Short mmCIF file of C-alpha atoms in Angstrom, two decimals:
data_model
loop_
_atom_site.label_atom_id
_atom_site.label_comp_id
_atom_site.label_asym_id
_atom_site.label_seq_id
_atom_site.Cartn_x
_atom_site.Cartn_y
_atom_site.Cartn_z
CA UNK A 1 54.55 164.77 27.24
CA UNK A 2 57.86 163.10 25.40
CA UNK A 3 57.84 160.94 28.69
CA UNK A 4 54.19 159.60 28.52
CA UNK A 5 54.59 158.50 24.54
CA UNK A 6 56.32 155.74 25.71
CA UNK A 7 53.86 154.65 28.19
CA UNK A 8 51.58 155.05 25.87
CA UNK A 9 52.66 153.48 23.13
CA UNK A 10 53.12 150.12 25.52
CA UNK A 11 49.31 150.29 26.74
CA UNK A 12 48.31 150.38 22.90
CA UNK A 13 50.25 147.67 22.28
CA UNK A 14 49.09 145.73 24.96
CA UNK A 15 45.63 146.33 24.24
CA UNK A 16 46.09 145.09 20.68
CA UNK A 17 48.06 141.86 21.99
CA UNK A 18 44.75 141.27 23.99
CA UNK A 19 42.53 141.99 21.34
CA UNK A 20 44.11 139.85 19.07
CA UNK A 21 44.22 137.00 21.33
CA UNK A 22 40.58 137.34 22.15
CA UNK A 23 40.13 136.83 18.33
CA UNK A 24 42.05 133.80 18.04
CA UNK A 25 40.51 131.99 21.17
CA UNK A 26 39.74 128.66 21.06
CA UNK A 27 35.95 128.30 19.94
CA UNK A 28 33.48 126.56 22.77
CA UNK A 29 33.20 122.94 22.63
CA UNK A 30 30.99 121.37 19.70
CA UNK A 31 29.34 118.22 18.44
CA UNK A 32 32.76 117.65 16.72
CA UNK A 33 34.79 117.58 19.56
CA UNK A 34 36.40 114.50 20.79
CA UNK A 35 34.53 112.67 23.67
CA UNK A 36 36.77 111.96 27.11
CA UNK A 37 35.99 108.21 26.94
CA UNK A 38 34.84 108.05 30.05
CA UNK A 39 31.34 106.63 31.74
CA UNK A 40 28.87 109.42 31.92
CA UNK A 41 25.70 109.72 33.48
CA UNK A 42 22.80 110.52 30.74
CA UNK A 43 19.52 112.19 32.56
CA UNK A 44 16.37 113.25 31.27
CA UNK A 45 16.50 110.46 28.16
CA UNK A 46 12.92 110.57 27.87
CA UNK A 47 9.77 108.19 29.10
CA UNK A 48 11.24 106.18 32.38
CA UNK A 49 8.53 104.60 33.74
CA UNK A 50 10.30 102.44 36.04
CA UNK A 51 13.01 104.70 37.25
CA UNK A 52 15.94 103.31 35.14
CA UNK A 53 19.28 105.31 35.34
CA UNK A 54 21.47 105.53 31.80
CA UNK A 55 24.95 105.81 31.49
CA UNK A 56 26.79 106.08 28.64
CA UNK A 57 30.00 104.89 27.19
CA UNK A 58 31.73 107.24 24.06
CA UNK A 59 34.83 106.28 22.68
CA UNK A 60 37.24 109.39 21.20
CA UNK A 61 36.68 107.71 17.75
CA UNK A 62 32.93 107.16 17.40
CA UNK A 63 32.30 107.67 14.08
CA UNK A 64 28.99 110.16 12.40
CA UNK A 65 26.61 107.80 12.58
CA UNK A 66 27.90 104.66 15.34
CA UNK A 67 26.36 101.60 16.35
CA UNK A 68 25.09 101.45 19.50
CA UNK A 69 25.44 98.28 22.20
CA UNK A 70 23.41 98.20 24.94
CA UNK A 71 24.61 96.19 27.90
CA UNK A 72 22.61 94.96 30.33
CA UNK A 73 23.93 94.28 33.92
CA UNK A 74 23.04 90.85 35.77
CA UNK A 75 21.34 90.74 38.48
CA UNK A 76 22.56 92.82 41.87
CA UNK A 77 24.52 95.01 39.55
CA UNK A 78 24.52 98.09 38.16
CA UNK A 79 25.11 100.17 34.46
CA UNK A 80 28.68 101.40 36.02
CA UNK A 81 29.25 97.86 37.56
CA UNK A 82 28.76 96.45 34.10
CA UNK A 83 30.86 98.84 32.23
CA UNK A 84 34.37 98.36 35.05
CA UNK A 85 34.20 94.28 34.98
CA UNK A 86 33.20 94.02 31.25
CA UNK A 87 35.42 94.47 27.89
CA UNK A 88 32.52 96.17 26.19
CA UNK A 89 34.26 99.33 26.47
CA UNK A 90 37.42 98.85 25.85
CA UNK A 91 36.25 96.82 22.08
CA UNK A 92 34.18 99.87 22.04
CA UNK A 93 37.72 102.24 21.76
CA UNK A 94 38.51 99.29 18.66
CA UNK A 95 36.03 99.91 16.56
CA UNK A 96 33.91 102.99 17.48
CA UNK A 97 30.64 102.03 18.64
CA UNK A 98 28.70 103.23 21.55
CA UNK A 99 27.08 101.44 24.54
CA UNK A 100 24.37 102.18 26.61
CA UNK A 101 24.57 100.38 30.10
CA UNK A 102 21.19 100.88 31.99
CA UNK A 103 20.99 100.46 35.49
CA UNK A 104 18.36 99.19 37.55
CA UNK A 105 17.20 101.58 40.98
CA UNK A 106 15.20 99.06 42.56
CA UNK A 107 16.12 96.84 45.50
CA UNK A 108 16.84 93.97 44.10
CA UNK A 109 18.74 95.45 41.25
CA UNK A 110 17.20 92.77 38.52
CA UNK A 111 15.56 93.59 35.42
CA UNK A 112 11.62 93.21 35.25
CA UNK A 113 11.18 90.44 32.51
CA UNK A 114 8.08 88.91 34.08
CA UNK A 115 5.11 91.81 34.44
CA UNK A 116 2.85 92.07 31.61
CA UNK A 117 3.63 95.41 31.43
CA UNK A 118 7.11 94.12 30.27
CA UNK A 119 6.63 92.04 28.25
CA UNK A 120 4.66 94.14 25.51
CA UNK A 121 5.88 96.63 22.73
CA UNK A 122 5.33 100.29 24.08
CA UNK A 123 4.68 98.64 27.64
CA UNK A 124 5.16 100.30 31.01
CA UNK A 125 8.59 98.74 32.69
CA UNK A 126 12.45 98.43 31.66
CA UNK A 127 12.05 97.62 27.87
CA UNK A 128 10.62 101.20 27.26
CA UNK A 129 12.88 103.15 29.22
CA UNK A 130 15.96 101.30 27.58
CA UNK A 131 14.30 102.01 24.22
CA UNK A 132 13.96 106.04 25.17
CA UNK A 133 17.92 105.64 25.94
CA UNK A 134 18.34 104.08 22.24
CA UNK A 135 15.95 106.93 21.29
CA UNK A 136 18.35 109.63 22.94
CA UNK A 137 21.36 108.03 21.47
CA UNK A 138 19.55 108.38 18.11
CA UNK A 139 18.75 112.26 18.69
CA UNK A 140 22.04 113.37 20.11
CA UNK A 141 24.44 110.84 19.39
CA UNK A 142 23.39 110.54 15.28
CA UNK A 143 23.23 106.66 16.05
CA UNK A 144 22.53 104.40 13.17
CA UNK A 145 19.05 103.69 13.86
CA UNK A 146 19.85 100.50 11.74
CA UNK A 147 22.79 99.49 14.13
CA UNK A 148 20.99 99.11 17.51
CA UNK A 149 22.34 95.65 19.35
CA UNK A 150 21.82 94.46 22.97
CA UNK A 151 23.22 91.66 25.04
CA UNK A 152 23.43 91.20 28.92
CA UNK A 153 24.55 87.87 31.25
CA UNK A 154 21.79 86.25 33.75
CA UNK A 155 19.06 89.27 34.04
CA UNK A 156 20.87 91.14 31.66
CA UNK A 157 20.61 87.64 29.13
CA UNK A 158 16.74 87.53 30.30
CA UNK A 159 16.56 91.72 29.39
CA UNK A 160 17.63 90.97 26.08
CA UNK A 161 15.31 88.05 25.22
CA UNK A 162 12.71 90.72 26.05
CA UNK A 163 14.00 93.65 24.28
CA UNK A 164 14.18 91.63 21.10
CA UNK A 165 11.12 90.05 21.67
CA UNK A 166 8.97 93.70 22.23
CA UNK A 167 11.27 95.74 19.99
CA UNK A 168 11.91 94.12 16.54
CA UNK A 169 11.90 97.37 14.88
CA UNK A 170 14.53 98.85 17.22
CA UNK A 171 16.91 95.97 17.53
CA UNK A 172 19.00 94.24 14.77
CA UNK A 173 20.72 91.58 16.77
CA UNK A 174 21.13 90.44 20.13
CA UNK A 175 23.43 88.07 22.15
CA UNK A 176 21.78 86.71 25.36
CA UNK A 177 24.32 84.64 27.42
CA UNK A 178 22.92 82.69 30.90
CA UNK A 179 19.39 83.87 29.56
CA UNK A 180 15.30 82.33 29.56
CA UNK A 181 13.62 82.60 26.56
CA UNK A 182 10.93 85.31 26.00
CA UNK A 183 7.82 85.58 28.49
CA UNK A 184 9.30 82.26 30.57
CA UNK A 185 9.62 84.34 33.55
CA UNK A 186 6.43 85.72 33.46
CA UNK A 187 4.04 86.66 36.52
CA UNK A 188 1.20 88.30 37.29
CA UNK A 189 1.12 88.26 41.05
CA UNK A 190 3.82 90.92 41.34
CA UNK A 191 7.27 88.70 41.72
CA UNK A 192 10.10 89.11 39.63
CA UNK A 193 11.00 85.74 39.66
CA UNK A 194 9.79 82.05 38.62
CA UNK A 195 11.16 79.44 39.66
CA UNK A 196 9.63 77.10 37.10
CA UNK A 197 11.05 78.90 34.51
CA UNK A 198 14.66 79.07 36.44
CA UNK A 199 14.63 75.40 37.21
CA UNK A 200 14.14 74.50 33.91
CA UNK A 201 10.59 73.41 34.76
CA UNK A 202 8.73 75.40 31.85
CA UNK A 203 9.21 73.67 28.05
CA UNK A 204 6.97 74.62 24.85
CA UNK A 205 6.90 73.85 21.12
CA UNK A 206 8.58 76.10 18.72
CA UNK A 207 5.65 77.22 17.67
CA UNK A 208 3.94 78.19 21.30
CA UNK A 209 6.97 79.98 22.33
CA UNK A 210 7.66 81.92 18.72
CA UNK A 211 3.61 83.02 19.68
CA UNK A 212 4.78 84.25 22.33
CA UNK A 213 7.13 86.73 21.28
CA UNK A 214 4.42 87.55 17.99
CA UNK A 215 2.16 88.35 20.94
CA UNK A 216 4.24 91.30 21.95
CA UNK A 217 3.69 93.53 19.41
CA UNK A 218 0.45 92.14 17.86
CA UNK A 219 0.55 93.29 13.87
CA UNK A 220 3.83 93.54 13.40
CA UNK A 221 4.99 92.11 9.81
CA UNK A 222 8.43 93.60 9.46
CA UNK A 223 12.40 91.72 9.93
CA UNK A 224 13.13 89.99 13.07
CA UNK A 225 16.70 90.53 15.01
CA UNK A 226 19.07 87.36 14.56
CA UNK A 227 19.78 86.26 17.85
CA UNK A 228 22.74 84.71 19.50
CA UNK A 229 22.48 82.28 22.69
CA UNK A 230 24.44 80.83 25.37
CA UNK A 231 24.41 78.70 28.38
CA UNK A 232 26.62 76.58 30.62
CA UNK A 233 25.38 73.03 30.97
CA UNK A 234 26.21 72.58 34.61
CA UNK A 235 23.68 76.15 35.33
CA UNK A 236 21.84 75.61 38.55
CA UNK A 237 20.84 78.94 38.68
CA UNK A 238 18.96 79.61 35.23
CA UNK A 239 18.74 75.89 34.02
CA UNK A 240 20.31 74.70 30.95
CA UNK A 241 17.36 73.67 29.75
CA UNK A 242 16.18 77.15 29.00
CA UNK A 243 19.04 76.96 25.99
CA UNK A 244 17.23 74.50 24.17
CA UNK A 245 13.96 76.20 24.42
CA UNK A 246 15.31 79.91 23.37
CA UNK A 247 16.63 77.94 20.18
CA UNK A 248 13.32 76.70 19.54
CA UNK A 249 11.70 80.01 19.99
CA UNK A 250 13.97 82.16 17.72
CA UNK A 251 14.48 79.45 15.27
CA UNK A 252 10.46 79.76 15.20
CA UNK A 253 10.51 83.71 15.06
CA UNK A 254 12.73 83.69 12.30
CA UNK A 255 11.89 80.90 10.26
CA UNK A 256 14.60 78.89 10.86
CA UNK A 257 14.68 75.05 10.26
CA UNK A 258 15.33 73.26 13.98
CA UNK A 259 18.17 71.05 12.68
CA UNK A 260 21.13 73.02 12.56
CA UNK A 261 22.76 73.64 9.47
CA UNK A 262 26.18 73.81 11.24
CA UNK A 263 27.90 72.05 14.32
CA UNK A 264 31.51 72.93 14.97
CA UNK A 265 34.05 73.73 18.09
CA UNK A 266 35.25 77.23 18.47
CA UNK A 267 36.74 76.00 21.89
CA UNK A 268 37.27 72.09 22.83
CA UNK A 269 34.30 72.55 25.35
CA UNK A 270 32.29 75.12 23.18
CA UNK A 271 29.58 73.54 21.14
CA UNK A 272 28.58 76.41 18.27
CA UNK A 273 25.31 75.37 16.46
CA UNK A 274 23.89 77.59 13.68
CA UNK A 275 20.07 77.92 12.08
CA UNK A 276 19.03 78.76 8.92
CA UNK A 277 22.25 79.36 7.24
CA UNK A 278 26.33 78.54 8.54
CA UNK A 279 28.06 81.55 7.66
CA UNK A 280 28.60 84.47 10.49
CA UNK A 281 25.48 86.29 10.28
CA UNK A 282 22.96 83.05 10.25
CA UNK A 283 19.91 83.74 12.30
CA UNK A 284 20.33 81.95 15.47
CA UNK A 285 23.71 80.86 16.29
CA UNK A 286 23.74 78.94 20.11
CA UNK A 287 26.82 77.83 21.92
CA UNK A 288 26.66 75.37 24.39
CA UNK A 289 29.68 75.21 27.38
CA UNK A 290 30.57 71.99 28.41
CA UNK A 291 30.71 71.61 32.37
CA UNK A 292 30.09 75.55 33.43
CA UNK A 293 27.35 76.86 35.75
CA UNK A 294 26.06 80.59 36.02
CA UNK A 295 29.66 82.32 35.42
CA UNK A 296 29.47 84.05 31.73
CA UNK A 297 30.95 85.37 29.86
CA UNK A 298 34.54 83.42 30.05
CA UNK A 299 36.89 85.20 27.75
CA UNK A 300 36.67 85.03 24.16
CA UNK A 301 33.05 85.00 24.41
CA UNK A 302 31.90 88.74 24.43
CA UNK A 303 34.12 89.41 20.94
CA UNK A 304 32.66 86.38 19.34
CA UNK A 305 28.99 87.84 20.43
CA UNK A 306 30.37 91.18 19.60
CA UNK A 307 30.89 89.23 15.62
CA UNK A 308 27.96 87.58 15.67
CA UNK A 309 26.21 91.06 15.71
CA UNK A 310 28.50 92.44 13.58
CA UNK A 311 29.59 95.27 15.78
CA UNK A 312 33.69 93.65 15.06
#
């Protein structure tokens, strides 16, 4: 018996070691822990009626209630595609916001800015399904429903026209570079594009196009988002004419006078115009690029969009 009290004196011991290290484990993950920073993958967001995929960008310092960016891709790209070649993420880590990059699954891999059932609040395409990903972001993320922004290149410039233009009560700001203003791509014979409205064949009055986007979401009375635009005047692909006519439409939407009230030169080849007001948050700033084609953003362009929405 004197020999076993040892023994057993060790397996006690060792049984309250275990005990008391079961007590102190770490407690399962929660809403407070940090987030990897890495892209993720977000299914089941909620009404997808055109099959978008989400993914999801969190930096480790998001904040309780973040802003939210969404980014959308160009066309023949894709939400991860967007988030690798793009500094959205990495000003994301800076200052704590979140961004969304959708991602479009069908062939041609370009946004649907031309069906009617785009280009209507609560409609049947992209627009909604991006929405239910601001939505989800709201829900799980404690977004800032008040913080919502979007901006995109070529498709992605043409997405954002139209999520501004059917969304005003979701989005605050926008910043559409290489873009066509709202409903100039549409169709109703089933293609996604139109060449018209690419070749710079399609012009309106302020007030026609501003009709336009009042169209979308017949009854609505509340603010509109300010909107930011840019173009390269040698584009051949989406022609600079469609920069002058997006400046007539917002400066129509939101009551802007069509002179500007500011010229200046960021950049020696960067032509900044501002409407209805000259300080930062005005409510349509455009920047023209003197002798580029379809290649934005060049650098220092996506933090000065990133300012005009006030995300930096």
């Amino acid at each position: 018996m004197k020999r076993l009290l040892p023994v057993l004196t060790r397996l006690v011991a060792l049984c309250l070691t275990v005990a008391a290290g079961a007590l102190a484990a770490p407690a399962p993950a929660s809403a407070a822990t940090p987030f990897a920073a890495t892209l993720i993958e977000v299914t089941g967001f909620g009404y997808n009626p055109s099959n978008l995929r989400m993914y999801e960008y969190v930096p480790q310092n998001v904040g309780a209630h973040p802003a939210v960016l969404v980014a959308n891709h160009y066309c023949g790209g894709s939400g991860p595609a967007m988030y690798s070649g793009s500094e959205f993420a990495s000003l994301a880590n800076q200052h704590g916001f979140i961004v969304v990059y959708p991602s479009v699954t069908r062939s041609s891999k370009c946004f649907d800015v031309s069906s009617p059932r785009a280009l209507t609040h609560n409609g049947s395409s992209d627009p909604a399904g991006i929405v239910s990903m601001v939505r989800w972001e709201e829900q799980h993320r404690g977004v800032d429903p008040n913080r919502v922004y979007a901006t995109g290149f070529s498709s992605g410039a043409m997405m954002t026209n139209v999520l501004l233009g059917d969304y005003p009560d979701v989005f605050k700001a926008g910043s559409a570079l290489s873009g066509v203003p709202f409903s100039c791509f549409a169709t109703t014979n089933g293609s996604e594009w139109n060449s018209d409205c690419s070749a710079g064949r399609i012009t309106k009055t302020p007030q026609q196009w501003g009709n336009l986007v009042r169209a979308a979401y017949p009854g609505y009375a509340g603010p509109r988002p300010r909107m930011q635009v840019w173009h390269g005047t040698q584009d051949t692909t989406l022609s600079y004419v469609n920069f002058g006519e997006e400046i007539k439409q917002w400066t129509n939407v939101l009551g802007a006078n069509q002179t500007p009230a500011l010229t200046d030169h960021p950049k020696s080849t960067w032509t900044r115009t501002r409407y209805g007001g000259t300080g930062a948050t005005a409510p349509v700033e455009a920047i023209s690029v003197q002798g580029v084609g379809h290649s934005l953003p060049q650098s220092g362009m996506v933090p000065m969009a990133l300012q005009f929405m006030g995300l930096i």
